[in-house]
PDB file of C-alpha atoms in Angstrom:
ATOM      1  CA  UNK A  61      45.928 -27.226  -3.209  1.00  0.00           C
ATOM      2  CA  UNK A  62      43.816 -28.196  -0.244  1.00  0.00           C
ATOM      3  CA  UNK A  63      43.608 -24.834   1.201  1.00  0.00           C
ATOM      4  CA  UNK A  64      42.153 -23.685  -2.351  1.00  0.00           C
ATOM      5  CA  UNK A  65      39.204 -26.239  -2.680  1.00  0.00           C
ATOM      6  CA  UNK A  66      38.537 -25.418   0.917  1.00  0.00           C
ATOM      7  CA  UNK A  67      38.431 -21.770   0.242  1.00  0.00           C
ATOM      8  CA  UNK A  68      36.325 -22.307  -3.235  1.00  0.00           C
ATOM      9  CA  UNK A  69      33.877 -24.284  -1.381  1.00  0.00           C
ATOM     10  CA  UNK A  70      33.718 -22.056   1.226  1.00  0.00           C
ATOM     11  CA  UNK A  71      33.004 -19.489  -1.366  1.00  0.00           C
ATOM     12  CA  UNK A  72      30.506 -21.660  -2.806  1.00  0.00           C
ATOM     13  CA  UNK A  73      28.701 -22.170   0.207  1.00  0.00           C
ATOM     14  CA  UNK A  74      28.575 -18.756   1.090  1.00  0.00           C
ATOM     15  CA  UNK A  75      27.254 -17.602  -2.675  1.00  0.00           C
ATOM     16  CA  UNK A  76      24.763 -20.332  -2.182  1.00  0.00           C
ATOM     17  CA  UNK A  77      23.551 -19.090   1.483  1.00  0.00           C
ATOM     18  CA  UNK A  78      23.110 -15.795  -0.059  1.00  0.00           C
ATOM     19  CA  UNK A  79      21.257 -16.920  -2.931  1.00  0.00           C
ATOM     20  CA  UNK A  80      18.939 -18.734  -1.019  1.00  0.00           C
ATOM     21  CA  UNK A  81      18.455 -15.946   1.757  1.00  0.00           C
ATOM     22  CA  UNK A  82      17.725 -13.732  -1.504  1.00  0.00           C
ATOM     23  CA  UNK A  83      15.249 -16.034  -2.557  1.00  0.00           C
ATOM     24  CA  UNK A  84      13.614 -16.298   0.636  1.00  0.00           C
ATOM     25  CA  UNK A  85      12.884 -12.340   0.389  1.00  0.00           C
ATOM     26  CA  UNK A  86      11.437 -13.121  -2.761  1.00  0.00           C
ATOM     27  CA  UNK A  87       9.378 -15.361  -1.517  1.00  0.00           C
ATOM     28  CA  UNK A  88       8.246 -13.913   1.751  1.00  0.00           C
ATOM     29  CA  UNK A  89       7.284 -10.170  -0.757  1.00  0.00           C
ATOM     30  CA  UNK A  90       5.378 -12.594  -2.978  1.00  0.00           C
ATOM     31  CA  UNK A  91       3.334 -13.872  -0.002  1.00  0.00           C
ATOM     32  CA  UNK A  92       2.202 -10.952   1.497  1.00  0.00           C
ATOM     33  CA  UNK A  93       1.252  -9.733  -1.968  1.00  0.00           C
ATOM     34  CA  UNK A  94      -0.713 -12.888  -2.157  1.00  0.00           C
ATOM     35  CA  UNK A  95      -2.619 -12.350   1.033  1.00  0.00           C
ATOM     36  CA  UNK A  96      -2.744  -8.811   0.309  1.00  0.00           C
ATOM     37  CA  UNK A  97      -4.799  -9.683  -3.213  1.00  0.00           C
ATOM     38  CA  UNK A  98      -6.656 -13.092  -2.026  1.00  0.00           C
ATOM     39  CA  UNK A  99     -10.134 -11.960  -2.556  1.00  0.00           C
ATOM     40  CA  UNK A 100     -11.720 -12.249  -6.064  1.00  0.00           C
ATOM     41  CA  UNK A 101     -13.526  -8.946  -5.373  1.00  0.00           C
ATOM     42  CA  UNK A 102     -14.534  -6.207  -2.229  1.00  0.00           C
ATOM     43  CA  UNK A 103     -16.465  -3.775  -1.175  1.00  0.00           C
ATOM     44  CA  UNK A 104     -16.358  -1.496   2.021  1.00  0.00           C
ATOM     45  CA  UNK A 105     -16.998   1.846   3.999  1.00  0.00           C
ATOM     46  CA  UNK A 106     -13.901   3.895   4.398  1.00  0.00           C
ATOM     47  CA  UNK A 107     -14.100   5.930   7.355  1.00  0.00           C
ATOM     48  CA  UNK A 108     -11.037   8.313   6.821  1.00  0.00           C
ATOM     49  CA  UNK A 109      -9.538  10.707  10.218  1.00  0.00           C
ATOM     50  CA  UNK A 110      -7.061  13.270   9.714  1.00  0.00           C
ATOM     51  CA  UNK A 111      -5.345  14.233  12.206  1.00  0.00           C
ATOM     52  CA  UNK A 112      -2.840  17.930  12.526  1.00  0.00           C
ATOM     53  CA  UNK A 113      -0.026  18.723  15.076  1.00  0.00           C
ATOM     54  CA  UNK A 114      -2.750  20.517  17.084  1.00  0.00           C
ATOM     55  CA  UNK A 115      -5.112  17.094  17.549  1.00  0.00           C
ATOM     56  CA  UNK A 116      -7.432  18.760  15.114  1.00  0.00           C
ATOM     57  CA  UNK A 117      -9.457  16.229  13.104  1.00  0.00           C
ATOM     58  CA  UNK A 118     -10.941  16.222   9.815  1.00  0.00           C
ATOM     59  CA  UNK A 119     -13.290  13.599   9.450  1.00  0.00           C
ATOM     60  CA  UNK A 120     -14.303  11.333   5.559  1.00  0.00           C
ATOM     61  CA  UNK A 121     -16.343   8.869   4.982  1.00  0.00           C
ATOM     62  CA  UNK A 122     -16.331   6.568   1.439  1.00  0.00           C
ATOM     63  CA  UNK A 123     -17.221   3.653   0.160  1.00  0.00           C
ATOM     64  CA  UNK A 124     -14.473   1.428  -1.367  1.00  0.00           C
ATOM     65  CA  UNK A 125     -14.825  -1.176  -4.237  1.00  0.00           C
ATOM     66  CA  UNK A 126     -12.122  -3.392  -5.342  1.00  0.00           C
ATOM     67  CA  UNK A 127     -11.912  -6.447  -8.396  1.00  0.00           C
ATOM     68  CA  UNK A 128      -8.684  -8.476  -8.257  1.00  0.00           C
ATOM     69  CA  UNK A 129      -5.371  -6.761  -8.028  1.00  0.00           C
ATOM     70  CA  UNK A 130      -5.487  -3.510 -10.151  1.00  0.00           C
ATOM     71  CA  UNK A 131      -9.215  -1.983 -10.249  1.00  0.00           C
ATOM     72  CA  UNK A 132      -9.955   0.005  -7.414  1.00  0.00           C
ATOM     73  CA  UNK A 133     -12.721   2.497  -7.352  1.00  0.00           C
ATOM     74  CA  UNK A 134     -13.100   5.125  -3.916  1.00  0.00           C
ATOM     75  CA  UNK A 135     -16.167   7.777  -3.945  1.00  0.00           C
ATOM     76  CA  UNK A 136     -16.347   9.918  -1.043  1.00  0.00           C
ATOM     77  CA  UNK A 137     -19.572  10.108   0.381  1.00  0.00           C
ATOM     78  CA  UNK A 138     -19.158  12.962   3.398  1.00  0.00           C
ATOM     79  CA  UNK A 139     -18.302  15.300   4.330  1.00  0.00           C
ATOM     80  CA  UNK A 140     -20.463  17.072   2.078  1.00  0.00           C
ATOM     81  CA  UNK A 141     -17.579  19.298   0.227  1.00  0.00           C
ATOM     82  CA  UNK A 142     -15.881  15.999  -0.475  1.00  0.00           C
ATOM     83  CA  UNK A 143     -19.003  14.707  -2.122  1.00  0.00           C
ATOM     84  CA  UNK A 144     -18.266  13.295  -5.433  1.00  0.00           C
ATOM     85  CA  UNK A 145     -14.967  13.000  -5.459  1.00  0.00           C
ATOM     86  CA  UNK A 146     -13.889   9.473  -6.952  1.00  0.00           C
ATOM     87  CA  UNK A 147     -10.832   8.233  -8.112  1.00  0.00           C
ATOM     88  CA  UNK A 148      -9.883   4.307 -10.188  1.00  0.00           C
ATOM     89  CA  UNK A 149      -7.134   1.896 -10.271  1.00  0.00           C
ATOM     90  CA  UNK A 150      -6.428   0.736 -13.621  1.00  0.00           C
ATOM     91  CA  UNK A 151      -4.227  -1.998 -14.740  1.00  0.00           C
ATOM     92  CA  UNK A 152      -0.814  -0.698 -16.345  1.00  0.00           C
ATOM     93  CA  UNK A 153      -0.439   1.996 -13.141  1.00  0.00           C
ATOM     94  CA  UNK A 154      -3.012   4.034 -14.337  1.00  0.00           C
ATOM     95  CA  UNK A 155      -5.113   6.434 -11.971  1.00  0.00           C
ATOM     96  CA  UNK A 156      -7.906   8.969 -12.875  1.00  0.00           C
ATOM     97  CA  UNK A 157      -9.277  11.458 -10.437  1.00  0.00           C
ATOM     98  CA  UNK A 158     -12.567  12.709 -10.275  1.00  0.00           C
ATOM     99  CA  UNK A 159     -13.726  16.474  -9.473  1.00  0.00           C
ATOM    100  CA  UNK A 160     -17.207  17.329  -9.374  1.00  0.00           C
ATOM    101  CA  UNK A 161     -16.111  21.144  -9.722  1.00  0.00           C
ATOM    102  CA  UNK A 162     -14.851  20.536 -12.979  1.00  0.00           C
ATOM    103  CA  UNK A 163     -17.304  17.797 -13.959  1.00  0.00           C
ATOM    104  CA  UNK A 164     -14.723  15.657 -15.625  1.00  0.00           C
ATOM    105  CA  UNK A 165     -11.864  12.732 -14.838  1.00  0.00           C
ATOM    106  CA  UNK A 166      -8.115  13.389 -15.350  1.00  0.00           C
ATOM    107  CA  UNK A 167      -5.809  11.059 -15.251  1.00  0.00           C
ATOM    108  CA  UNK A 168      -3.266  11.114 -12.682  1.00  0.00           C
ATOM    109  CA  UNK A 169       0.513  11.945 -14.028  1.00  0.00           C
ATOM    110  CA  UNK A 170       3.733  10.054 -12.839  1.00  0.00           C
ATOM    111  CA  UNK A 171       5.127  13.655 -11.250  1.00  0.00           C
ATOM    112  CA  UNK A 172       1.395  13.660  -9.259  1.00  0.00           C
ATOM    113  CA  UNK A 173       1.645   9.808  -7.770  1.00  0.00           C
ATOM    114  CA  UNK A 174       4.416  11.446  -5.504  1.00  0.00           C
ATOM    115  CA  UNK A 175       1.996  13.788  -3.986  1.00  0.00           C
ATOM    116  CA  UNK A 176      -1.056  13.432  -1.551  1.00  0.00           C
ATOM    117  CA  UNK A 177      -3.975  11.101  -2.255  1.00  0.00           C
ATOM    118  CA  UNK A 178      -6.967  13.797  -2.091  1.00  0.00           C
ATOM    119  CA  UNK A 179      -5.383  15.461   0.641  1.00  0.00           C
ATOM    120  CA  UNK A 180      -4.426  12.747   3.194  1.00  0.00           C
ATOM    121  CA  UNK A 181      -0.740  10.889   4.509  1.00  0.00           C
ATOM    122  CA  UNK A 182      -1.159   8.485   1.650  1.00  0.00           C
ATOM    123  CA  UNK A 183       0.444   9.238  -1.392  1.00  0.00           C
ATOM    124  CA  UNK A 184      -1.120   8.062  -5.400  1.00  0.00           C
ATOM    125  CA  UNK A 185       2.045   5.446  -5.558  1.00  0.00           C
ATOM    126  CA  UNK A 186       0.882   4.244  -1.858  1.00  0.00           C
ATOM    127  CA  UNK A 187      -2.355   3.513  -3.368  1.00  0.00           C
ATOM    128  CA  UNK A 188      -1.411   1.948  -5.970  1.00  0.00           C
ATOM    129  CA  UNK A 189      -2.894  -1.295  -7.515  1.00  0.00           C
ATOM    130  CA  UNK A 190       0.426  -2.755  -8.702  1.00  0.00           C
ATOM    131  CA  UNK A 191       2.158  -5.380  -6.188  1.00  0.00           C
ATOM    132  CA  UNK A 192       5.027  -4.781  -3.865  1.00  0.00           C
ATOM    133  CA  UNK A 193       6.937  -7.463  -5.889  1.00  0.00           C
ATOM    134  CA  UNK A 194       6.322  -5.241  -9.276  1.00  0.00           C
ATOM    135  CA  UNK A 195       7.509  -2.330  -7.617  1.00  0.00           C
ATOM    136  CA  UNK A 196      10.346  -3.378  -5.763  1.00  0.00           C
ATOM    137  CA  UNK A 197      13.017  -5.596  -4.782  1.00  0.00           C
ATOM    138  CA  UNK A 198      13.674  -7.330  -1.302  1.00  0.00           C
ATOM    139  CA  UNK A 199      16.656  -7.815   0.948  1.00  0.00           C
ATOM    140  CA  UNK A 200      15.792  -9.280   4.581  1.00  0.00           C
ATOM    141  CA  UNK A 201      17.208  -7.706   7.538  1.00  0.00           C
ATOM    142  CA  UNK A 202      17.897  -9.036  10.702  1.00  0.00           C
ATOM    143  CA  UNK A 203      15.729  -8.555  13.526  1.00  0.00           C
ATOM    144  CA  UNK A 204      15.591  -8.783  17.398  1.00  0.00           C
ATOM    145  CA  UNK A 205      12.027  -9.850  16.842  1.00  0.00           C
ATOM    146  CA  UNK A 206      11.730 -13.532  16.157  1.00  0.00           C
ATOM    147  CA  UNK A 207       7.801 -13.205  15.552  1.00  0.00           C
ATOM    148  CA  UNK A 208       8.426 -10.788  12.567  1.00  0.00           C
ATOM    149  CA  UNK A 209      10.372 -10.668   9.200  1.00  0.00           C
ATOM    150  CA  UNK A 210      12.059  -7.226   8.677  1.00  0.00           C
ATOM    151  CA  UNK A 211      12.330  -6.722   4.970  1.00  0.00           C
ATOM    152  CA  UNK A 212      14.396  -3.785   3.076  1.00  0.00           C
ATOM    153  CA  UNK A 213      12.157  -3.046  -0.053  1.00  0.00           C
ATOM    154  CA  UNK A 214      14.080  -1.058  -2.572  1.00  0.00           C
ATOM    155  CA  UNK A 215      12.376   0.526  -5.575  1.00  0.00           C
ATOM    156  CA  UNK A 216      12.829  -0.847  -8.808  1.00  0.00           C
ATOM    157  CA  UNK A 217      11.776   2.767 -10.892  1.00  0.00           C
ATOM    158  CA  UNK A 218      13.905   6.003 -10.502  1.00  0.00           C
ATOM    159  CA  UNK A 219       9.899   7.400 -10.689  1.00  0.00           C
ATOM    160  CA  UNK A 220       9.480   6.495  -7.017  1.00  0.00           C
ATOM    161  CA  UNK A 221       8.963   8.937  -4.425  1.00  0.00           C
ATOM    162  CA  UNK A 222      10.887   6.703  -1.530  1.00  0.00           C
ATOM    163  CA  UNK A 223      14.493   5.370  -1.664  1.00  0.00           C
ATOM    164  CA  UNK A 224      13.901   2.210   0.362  1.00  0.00           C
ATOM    165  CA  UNK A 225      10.857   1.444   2.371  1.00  0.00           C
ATOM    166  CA  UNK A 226      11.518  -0.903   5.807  1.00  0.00           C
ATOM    167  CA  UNK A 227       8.489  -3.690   6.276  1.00  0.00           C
ATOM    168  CA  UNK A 228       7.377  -5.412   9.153  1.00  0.00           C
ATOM    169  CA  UNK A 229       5.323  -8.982   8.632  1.00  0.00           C
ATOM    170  CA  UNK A 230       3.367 -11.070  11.300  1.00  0.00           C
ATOM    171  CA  UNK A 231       5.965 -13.960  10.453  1.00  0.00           C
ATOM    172  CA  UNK A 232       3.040 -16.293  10.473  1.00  0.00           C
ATOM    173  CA  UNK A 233       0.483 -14.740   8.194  1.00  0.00           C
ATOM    174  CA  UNK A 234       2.895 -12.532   6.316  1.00  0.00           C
ATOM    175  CA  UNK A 235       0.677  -9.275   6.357  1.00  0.00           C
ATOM    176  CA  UNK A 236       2.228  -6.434   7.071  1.00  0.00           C
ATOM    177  CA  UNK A 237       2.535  -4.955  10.751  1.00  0.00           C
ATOM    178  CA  UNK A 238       4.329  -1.671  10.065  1.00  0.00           C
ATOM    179  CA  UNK A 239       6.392   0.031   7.120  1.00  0.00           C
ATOM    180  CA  UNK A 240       8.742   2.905   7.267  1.00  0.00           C
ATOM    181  CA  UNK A 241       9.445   5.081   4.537  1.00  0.00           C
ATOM    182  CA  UNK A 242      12.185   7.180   3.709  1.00  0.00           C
ATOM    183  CA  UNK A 243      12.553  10.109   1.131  1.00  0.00           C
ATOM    184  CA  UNK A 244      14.971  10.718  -1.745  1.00  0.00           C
ATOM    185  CA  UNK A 245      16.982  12.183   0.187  1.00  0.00           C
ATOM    186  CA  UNK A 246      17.675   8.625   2.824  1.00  0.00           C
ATOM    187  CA  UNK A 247      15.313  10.722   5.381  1.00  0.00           C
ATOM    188  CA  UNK A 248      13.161   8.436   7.315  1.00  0.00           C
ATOM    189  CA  UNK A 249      10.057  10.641   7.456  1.00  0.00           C
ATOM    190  CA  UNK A 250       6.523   8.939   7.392  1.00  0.00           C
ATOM    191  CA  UNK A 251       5.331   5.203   9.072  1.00  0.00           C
ATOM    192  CA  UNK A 252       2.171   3.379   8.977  1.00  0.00           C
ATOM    193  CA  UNK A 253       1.120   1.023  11.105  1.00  0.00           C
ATOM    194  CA  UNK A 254      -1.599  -1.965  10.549  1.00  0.00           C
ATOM    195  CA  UNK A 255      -4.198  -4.130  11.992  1.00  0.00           C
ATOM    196  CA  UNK A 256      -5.332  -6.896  10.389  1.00  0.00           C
ATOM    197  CA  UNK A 257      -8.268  -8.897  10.863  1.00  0.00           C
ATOM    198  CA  UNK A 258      -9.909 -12.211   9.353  1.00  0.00           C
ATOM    199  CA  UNK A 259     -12.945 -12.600   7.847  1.00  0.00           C
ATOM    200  CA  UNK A 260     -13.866 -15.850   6.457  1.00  0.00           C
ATOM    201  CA  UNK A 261     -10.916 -17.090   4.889  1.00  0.00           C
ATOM    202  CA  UNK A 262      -9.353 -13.652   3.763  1.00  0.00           C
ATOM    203  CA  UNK A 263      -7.142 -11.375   5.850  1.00  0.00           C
ATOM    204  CA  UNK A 264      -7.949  -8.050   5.759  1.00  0.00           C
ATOM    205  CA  UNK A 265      -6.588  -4.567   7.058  1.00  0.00           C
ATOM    206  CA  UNK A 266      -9.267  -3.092   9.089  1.00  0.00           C
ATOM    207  CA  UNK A 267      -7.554  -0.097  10.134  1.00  0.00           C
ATOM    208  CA  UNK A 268      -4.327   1.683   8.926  1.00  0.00           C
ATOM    209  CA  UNK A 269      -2.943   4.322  10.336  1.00  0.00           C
ATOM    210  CA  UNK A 270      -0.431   6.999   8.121  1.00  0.00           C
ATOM    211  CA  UNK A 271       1.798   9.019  10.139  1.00  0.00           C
ATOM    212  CA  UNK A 272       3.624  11.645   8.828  1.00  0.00           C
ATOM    213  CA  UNK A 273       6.669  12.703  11.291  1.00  0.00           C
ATOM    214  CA  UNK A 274       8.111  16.056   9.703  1.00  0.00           C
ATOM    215  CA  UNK A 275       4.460  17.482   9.013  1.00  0.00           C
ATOM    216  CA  UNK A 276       3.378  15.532  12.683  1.00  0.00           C
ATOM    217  CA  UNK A 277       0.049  14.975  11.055  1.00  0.00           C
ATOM    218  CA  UNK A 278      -1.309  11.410  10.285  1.00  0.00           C
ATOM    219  CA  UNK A 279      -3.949   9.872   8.203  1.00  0.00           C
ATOM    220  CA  UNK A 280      -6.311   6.887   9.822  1.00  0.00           C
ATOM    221  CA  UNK A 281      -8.339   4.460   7.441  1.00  0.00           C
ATOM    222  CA  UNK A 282     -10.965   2.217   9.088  1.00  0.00           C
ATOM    223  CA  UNK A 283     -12.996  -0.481   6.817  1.00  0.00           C
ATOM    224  CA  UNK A 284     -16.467  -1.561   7.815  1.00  0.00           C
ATOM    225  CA  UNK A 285     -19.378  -3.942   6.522  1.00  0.00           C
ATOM    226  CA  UNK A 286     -16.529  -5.810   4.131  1.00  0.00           C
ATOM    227  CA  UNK A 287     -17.759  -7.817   1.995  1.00  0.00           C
ATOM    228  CA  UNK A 288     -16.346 -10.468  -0.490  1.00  0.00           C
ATOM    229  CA  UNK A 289     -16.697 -12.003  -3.351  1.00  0.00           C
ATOM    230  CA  UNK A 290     -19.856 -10.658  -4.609  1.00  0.00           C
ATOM    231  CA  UNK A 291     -18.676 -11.176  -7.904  1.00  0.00           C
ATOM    232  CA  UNK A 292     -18.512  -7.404  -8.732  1.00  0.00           C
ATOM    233  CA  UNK A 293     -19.277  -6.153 -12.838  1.00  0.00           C
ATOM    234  CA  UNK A 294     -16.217  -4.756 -14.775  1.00  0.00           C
ATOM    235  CA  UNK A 295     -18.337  -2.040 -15.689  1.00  0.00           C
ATOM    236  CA  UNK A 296     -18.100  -0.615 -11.989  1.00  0.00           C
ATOM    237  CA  UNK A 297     -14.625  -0.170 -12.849  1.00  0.00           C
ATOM    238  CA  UNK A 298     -14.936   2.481 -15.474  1.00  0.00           C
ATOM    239  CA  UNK A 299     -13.985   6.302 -15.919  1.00  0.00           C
ATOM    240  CA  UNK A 300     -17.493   6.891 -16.863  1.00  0.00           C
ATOM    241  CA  UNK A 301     -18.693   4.973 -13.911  1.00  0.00           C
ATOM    242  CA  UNK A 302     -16.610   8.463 -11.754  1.00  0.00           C
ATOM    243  CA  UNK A 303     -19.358  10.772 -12.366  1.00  0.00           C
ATOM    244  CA  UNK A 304     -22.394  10.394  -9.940  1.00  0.00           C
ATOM    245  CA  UNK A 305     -25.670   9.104 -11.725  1.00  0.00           C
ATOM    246  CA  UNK A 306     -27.875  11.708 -12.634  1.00  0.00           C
TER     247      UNK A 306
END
């Protein structure tokens, strides 16, 4: 009889231990979404390099404007073929896309959030507005580091593109220091990495770099002149708002 109550609470202990370390991931997700999300509003230049196997570069420039969690608005503003092209972050996962060749928005399908944003490493899911939390569910790893927490992100939608995604946070800050993404098929095959910066009292990534290993190409993102809190108009978020002003 002993040997059972030692065993049950043994049992407890242990379902209690994982509870709690289940939790934890929970919690840890929730926090870099937090930091991730902090500002009431932003606005920045995108500088945008693409890089090919060959060290060939391809060079963008746009500016960025963001309200809350889920409106984002890019417009490219160079190089001059890219001119025009927008695309918004709605609430609800929804993304339009703006061509100035065919003068009007479309919005972005669930097949299309698995392929390239305009062209670069990132993908329409990778930019989307909805949190890491929404999207998927945590497990912590162990890891040799003690100044990180290695998290094991597994999607909550059949819909995604990636079958897990590894993530790396600054265990003090909780913003992300690299993720690692791997394909339907369990192939790791893309990483980025970030650097993050504080202004004021918000973090901030100031550069992110996309790296693509099969295609050994990689996308770089670089924010300047960030600004926050500005108190930005709903109306900048708009589908109407896509189409340069005549």
């Amino acid at each position: 009889m002993k040997k059972i109550s030692l065993t049950l609470l043994s049992l407890t202990i242990l379902f209690m231990a994982n509870a709690s370390f289940g939790q934890s991931a929970a919690s840890l997700l929730k926090g870099m979404d937090e930091l991730m999300s902090a500002p009431k509003d932003k606005e920045a230049n995108v500088k945008m390099i693409l890089t090919d196997r060959s060290g060939k570069q391809k060079i963008r420039e746009a500016i960025m404007k963001q309200k809350g969690q889920y409106k984002k608005l890019y417009k490219y503003t160079a190089p001059e073929k890219q001119v025009g092209i927008a695309t918004l972050s709605l609430p609800d996962d929804i993304i339009w896309l703006y061509m100035p060749a065919f003068n009007k928005a479309v919005k972005v399908t669930l097949l299309s959030k698995s392929q390239a944003f305009t062209g670069t490493d990132f993908s329409y899911e990778d930019m989307s507005g909805n949190s890491y939390s929404e999207r998927f569910t945590p497990r912590i790893l162990e890891s040799s580091d003690d100044s990180i927490y290695q998290l094991e992100l597994m999607p909550k939608s059949m819909k995604s593109r990636y079958s897990k995604i590894i993530a790396y946070l600054d265990k003090t800050n909780l913003y992300p220091l690299k993720m690692e993404y791997f394909d339907k098929e369990k192939n790791y095959f893309k990483y980025a990495t970030y650097k993050y910066k504080k202004q004021g009292k918000y973090w901030y990534a100031e550069e992110v770099i996309m790296k693509n290993i099969k295609k050994e190409h990689s996308t770089e993102i670089i924010l300047t002149k960030i600004k926050f809190d500005q108190g930005l108009e709903d109306s900048e978020f708009t589908v109407e708002n896509l189409k340069p002003a005549k």
